[in-house]
CSV table of C-alpha atoms in Angstrom, one decimal:
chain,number,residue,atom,x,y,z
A,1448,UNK,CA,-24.4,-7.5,9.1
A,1449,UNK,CA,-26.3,-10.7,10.2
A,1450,UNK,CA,-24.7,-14.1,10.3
A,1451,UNK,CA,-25.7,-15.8,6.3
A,1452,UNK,CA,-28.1,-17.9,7.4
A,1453,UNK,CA,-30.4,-20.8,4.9
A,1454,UNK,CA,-29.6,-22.2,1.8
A,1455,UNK,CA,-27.4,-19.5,0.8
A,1456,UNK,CA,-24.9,-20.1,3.6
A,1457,UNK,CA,-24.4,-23.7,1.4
A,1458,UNK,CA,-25.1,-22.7,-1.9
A,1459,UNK,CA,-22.7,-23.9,-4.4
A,1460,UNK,CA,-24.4,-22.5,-7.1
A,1461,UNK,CA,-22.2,-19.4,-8.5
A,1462,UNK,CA,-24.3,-17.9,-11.0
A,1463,UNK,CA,-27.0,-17.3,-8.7
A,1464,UNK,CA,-24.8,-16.2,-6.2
A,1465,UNK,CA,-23.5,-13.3,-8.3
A,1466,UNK,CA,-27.0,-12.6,-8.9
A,1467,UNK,CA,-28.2,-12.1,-5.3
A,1468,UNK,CA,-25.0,-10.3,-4.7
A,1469,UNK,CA,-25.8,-7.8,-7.5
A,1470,UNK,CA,-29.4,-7.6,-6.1
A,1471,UNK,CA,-28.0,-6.5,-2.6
A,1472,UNK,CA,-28.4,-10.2,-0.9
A,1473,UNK,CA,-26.1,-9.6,1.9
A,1474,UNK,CA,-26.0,-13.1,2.9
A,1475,UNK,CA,-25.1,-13.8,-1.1
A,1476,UNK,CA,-22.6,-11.4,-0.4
A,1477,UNK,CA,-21.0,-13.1,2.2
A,1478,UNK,CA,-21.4,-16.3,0.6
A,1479,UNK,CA,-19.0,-15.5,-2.0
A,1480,UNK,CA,-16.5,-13.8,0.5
A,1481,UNK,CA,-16.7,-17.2,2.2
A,1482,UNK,CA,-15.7,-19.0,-0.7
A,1483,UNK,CA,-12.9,-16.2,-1.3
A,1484,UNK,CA,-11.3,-16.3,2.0
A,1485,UNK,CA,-11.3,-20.1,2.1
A,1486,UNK,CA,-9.4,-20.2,-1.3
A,1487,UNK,CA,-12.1,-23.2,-2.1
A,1488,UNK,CA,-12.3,-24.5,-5.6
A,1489,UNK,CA,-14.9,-22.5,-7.2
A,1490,UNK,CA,-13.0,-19.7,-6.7
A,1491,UNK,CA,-12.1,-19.1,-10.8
A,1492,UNK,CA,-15.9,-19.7,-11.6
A,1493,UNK,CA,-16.5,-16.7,-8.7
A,1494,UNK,CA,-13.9,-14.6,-10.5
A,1495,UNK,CA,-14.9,-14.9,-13.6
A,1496,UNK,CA,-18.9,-14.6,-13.0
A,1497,UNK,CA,-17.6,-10.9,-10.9
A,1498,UNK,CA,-14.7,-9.7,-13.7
A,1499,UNK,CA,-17.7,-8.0,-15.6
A,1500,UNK,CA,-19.0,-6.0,-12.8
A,1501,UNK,CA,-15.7,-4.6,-11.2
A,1502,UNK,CA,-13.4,-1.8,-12.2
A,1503,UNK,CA,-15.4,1.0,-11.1
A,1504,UNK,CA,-15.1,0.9,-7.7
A,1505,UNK,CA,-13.3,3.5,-5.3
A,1506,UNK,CA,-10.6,1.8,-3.0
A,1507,UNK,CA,-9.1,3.2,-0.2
A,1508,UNK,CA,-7.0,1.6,2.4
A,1509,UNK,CA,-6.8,2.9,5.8
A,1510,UNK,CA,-3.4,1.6,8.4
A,1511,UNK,CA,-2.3,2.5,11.4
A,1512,UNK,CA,-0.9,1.6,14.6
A,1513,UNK,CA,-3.2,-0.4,17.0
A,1514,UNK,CA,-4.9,2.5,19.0
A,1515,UNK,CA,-4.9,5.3,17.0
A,1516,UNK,CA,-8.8,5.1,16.4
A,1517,UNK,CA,-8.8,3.0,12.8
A,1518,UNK,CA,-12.5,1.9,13.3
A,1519,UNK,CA,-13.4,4.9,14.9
A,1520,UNK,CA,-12.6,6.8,11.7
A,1521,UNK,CA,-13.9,3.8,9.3
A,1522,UNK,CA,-17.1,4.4,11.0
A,1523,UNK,CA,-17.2,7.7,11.1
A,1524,UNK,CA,-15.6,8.1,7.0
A,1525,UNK,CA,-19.2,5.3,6.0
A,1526,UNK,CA,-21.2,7.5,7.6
A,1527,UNK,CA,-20.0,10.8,5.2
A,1528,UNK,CA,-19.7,8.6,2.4
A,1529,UNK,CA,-23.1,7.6,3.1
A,1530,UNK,CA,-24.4,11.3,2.8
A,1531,UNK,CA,-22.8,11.4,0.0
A,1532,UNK,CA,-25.1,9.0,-1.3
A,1533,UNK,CA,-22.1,6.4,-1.8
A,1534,UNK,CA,-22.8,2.8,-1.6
A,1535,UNK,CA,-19.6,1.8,0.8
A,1536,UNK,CA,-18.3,-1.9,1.7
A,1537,UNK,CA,-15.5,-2.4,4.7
A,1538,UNK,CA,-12.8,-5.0,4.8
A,1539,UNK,CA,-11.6,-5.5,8.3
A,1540,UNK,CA,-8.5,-7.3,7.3
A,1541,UNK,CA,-6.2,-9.3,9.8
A,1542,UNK,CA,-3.3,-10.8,8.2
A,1543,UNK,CA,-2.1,-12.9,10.9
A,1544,UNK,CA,-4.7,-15.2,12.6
A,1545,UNK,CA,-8.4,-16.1,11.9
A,1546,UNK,CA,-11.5,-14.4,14.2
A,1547,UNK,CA,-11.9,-16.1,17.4
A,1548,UNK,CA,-15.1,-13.5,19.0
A,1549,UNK,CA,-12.0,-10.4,19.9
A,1550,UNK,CA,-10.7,-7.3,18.8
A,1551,UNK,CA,-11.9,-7.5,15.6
A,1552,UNK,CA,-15.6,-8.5,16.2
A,1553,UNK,CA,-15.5,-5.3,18.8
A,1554,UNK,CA,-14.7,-3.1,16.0
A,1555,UNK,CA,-17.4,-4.5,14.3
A,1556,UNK,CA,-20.1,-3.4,17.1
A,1557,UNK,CA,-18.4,-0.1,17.4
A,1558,UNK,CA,-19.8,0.0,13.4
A,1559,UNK,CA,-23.3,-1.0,14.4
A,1560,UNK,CA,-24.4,2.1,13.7
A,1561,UNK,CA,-24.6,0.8,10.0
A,1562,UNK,CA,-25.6,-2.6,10.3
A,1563,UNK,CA,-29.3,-1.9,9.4
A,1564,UNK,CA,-28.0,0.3,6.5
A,1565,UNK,CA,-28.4,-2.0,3.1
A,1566,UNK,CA,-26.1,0.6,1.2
A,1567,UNK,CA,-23.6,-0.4,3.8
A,1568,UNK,CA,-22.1,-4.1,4.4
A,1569,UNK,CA,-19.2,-5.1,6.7
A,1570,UNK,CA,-17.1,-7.4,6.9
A,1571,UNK,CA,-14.2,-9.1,8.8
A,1572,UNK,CA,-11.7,-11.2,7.1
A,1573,UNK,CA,-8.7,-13.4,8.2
A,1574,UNK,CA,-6.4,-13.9,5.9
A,1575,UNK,CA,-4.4,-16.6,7.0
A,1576,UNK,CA,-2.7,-19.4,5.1
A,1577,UNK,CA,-2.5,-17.4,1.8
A,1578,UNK,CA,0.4,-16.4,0.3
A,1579,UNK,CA,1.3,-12.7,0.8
A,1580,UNK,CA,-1.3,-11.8,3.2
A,1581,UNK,CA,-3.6,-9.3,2.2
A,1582,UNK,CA,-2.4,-9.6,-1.5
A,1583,UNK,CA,-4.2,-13.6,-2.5
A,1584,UNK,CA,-7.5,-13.2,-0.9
A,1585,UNK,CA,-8.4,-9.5,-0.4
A,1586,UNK,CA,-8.4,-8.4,-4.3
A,1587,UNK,CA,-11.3,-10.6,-4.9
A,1588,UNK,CA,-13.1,-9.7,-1.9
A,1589,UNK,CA,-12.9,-6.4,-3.0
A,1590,UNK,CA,-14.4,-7.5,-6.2
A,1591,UNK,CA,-17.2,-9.2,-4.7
A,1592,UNK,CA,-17.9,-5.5,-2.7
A,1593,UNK,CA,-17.7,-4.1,-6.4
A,1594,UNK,CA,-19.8,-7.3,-8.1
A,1595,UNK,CA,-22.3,-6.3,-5.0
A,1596,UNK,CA,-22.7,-2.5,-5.9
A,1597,UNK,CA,-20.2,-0.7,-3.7
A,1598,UNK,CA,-18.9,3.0,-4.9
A,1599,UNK,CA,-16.5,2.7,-2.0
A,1600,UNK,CA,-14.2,0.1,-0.6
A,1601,UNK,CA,-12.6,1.0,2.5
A,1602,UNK,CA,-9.5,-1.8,3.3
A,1603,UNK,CA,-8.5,-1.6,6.8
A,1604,UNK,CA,-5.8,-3.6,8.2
A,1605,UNK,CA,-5.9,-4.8,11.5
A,1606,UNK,CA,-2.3,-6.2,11.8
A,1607,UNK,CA,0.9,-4.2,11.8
A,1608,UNK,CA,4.2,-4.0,10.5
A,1609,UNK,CA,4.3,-5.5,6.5
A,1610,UNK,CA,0.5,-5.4,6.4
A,1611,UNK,CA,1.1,-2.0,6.6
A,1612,UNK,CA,2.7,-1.6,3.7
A,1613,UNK,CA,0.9,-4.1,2.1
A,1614,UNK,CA,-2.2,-1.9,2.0
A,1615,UNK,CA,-1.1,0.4,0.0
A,1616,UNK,CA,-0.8,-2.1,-3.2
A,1617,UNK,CA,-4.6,-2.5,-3.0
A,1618,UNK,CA,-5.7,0.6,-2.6
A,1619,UNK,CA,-6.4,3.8,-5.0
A,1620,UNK,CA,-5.7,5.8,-2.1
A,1621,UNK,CA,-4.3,4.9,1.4
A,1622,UNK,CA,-4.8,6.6,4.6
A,1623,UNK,CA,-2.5,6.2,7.4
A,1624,UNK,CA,-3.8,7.4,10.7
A,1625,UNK,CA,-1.0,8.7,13.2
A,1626,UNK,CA,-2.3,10.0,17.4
A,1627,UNK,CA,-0.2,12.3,19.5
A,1628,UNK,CA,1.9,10.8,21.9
A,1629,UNK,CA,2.7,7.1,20.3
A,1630,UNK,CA,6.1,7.6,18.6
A,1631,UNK,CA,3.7,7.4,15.4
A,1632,UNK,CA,6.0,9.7,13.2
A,1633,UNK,CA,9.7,8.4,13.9
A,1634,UNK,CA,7.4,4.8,13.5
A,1635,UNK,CA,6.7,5.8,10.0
A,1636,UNK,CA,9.6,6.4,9.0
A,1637,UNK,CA,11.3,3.4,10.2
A,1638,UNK,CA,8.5,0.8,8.6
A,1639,UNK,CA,8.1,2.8,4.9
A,1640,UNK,CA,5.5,4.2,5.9
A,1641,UNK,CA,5.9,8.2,4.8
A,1642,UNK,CA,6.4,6.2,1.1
A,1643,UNK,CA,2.8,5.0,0.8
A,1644,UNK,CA,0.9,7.7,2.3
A,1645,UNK,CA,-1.7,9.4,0.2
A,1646,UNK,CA,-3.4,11.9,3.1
A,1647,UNK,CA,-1.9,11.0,6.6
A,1648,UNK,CA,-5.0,11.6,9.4
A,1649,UNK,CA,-3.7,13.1,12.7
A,1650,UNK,CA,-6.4,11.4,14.9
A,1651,UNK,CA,-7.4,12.4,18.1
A,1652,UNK,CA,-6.0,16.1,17.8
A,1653,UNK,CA,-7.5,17.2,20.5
A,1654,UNK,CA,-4.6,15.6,23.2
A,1655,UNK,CA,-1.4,17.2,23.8
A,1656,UNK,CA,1.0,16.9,21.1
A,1657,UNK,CA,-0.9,17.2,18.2
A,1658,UNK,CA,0.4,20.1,16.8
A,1659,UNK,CA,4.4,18.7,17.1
A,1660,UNK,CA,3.2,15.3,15.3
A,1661,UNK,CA,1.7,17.3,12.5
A,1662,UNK,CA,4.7,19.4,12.1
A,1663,UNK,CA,6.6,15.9,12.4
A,1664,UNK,CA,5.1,14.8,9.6
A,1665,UNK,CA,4.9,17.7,7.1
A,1666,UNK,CA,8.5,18.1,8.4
A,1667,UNK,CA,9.1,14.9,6.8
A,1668,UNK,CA,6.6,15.0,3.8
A,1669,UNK,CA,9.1,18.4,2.9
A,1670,UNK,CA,12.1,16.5,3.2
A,1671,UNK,CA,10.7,13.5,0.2
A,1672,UNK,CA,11.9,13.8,-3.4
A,1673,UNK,CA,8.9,14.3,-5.8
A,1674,UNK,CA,9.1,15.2,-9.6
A,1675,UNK,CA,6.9,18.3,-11.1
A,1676,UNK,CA,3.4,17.4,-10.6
A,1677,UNK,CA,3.8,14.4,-8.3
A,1678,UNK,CA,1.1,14.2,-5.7
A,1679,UNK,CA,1.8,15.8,-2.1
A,1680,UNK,CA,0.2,14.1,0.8
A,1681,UNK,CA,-2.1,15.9,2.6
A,1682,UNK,CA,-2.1,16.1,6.4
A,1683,UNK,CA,-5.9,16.1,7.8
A,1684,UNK,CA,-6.2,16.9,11.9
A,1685,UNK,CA,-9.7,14.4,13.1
A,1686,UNK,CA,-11.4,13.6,16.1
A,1687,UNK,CA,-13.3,11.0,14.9
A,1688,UNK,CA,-15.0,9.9,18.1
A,1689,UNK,CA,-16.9,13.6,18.0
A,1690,UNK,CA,-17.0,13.7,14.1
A,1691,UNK,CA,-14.4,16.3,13.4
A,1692,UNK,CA,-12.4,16.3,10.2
A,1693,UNK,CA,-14.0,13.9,8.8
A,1694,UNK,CA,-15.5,16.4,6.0
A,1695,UNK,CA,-12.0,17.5,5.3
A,1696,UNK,CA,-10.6,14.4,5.0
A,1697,UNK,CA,-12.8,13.0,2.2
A,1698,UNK,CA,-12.1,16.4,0.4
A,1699,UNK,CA,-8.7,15.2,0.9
A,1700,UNK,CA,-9.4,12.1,-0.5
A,1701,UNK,CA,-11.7,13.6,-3.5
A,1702,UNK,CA,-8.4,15.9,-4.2
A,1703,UNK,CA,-6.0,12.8,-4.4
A,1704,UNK,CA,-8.7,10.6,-6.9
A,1705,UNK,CA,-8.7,13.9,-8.9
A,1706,UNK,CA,-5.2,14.1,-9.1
A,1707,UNK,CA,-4.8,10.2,-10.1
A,1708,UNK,CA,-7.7,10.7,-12.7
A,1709,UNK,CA,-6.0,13.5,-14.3
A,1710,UNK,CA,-2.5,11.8,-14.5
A,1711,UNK,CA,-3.1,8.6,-15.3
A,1712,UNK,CA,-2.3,7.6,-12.0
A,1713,UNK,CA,-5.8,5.4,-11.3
A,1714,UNK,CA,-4.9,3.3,-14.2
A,1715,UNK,CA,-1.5,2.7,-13.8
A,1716,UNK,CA,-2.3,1.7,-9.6
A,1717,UNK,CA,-4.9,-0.4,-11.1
A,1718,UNK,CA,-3.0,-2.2,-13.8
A,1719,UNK,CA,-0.2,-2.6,-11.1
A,1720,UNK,CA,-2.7,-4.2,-8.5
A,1721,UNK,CA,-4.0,-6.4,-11.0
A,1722,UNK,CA,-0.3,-8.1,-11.9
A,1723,UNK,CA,0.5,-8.4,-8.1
A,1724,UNK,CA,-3.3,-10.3,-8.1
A,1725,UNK,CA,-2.2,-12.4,-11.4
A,1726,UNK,CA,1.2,-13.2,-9.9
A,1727,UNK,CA,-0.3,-14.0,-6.0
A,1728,UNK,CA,-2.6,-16.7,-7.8
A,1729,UNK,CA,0.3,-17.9,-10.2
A,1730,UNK,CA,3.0,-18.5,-7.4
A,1731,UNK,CA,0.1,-19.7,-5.2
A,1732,UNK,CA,-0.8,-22.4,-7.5
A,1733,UNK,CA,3.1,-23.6,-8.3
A,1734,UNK,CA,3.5,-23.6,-4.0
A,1735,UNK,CA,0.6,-26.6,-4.9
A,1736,UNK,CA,2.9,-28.0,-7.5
A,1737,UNK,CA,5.8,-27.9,-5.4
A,1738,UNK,CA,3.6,-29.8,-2.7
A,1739,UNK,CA,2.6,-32.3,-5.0
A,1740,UNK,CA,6.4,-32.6,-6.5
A,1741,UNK,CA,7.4,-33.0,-2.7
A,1742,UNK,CA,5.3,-36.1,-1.9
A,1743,UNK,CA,6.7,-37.5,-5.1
A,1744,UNK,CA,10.3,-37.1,-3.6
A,1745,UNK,CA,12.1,-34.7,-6.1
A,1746,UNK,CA,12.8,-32.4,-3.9
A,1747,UNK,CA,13.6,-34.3,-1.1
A,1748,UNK,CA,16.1,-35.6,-3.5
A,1749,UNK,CA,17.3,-32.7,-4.3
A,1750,UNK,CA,17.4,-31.2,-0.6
A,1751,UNK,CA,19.5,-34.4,0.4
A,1752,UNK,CA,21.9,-33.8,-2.4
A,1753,UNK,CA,22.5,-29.9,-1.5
A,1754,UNK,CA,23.2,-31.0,2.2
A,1755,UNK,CA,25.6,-33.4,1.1
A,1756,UNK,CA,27.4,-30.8,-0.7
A,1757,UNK,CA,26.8,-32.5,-3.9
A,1758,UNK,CA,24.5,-29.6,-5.5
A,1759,UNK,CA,24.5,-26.5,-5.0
A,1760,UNK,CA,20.9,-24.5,-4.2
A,1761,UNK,CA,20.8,-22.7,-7.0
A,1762,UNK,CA,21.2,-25.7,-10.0
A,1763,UNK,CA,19.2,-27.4,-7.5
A,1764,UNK,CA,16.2,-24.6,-7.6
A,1765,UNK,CA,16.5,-25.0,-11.2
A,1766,UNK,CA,16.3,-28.1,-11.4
A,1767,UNK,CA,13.5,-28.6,-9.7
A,1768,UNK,CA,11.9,-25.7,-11.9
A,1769,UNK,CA,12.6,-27.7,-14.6
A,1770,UNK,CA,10.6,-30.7,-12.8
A,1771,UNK,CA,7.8,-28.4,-12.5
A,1772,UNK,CA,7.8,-27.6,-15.9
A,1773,UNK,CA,7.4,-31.7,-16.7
A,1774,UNK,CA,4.9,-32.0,-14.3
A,1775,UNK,CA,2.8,-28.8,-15.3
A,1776,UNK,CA,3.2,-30.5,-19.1
């Protein structure tokens, strides 16, 4: 969507915010993301004006090796959800470095399609400078999307590696998106991945080796450990730059919040998301504490007395706890 523009672009004014978000303002909308991503001040006054409007909302988390057609499949996974009637927001996520006009804006016009679409917004994010990545800033971005309306949350992550893995903590249900040819399966395994995959999505099965990468990976779906009942990740072939599989993979998806529903899975994902949110915020706010305990010397008193071999790290580390606890009081 369009560049916020006018007096909402400033507006300081939460309440009313919150209000033109629920009323579909996509410039209120990306107003309060703003505000999110920036970490500013208002931020409890945002969460607490949202906390009554969010719960409901479908997430699902999409990762995947650069190249293996991530926004190709976002696009093309809005566009079904969008026949389906489904109100859908998009997080384009990178947890490394904040947007300078590359990668991330070109997925963004490869999603144009949508941009005149008011049951759709999109969104790119940076996530720098907060603790944990994805986990300090994304939940409540996500809640803004649910405050806003959205049935769907797609999280995609634009970085690699722990962001990964990170993904999988925010989302109901995570897709991780393999192609032929890239070393994606042996990959998986070495980064984790095979542990937080809901429905793996074989893109661009249409090239050579498509049919050894799927047996790769139900080879290695087989070979996991699962109790009675526990939830078997699917494996969906796509070509989502002509459309295909896309149907089959948001059955896929539909089986997996079915099976969550009916085990008391949702809630327990949800409960679980929420403390990693609480404890993001918590260890976020004593990191400030520390900062402010560090211009008042304590623990550069306490670092010159560990080097000297006087204390060790650990009474040190508890010591300056116990500082914290003072100053907190």
């Amino acid at each position: 969507m369009a560049t916020p523009a006018g007096p909402v672009r400033r507006s300081r004014d939460v309440p009313a915010l919150v209000s033109r978000a629920r009323d579909g303002d996509p410039r209120a909308v990306a107003r309060l993301i703003t505000l999110v991503e920036s970490g500013d001040e208002l931020l409890p006054q945002v969460a607490a004006a949202l906390a009554p409007h969010t719960g409901a909302a479908q997430v699902i988390g999409l990762t995947g090796s650069p190249g293996v057609g991530k926004s190709t499949t976002t696009n093309e996974l809005v566009r079904a959800l969008r026949a389906r009637d489904h109100r859908v927001g998009v997080l384009a996520v990178d947890p490394s470095s904040p947007f300078t006009g590359g990668a991330i804006l070109g997925d963004r016009v490869r999603m144009q399609d949508h941009a005149t679409d008011p049951g759709v917004y999109i969104r790119s994010m940076s996530s720098r400078g907060h603790l944990g990545g994805l986990a300090a800033a994304t939940p409540q971005a996500v809640r803004v999307l649910e405050g806003a309306g959205c049935d769907v949350v797609l999280v995609e992550t634009v970085g690699v590696g722990q962001a990964e893995v990170e993904v999988a903590s925010l989302a109901d249900t995570t897709l991780v998106l393999l192609a032929p040819g890239m070393g994606d399966a042996i990959q998986a395994v070495k980064a984790g991945i095979l542990e937080i995959a809901d429905v793996f999505v074989v893109n661009k099965a249409d090239r050579d080796g498509a049919d050894a990468t799927v047996r790769d990976i139900q080879g290695m779906i087989a070979l996991g450990e699962r109790g009675a009942g526990a939830w078997r990740p699917r494996v969906v072939r796509a070509v989502a730059t002509r459309g295909e599989g896309i149907d089959e993979l948001v059955t896929a998806i539909e089986k997996h919040r079915g099976w969550l529903v009916e085990h008391g899975e949702l809630r327990q994902r949800r409960e679980a998301r929420a403390a990693a949110e609480v404890e993001a915020i918590a260890l976020g706010t004593l990191r400030d504490r520390m900062g402010s305990l560090r211009a008042g010397t304590p623990l550069a008193g306490l670092a010159a007395r560990v080097a000297d071999g006087v204390l060790d790290p650990y009474a040190a580390a508890a010591e300056l706890l116990d500082q914290l606890g003072h100053h907190a009081g």
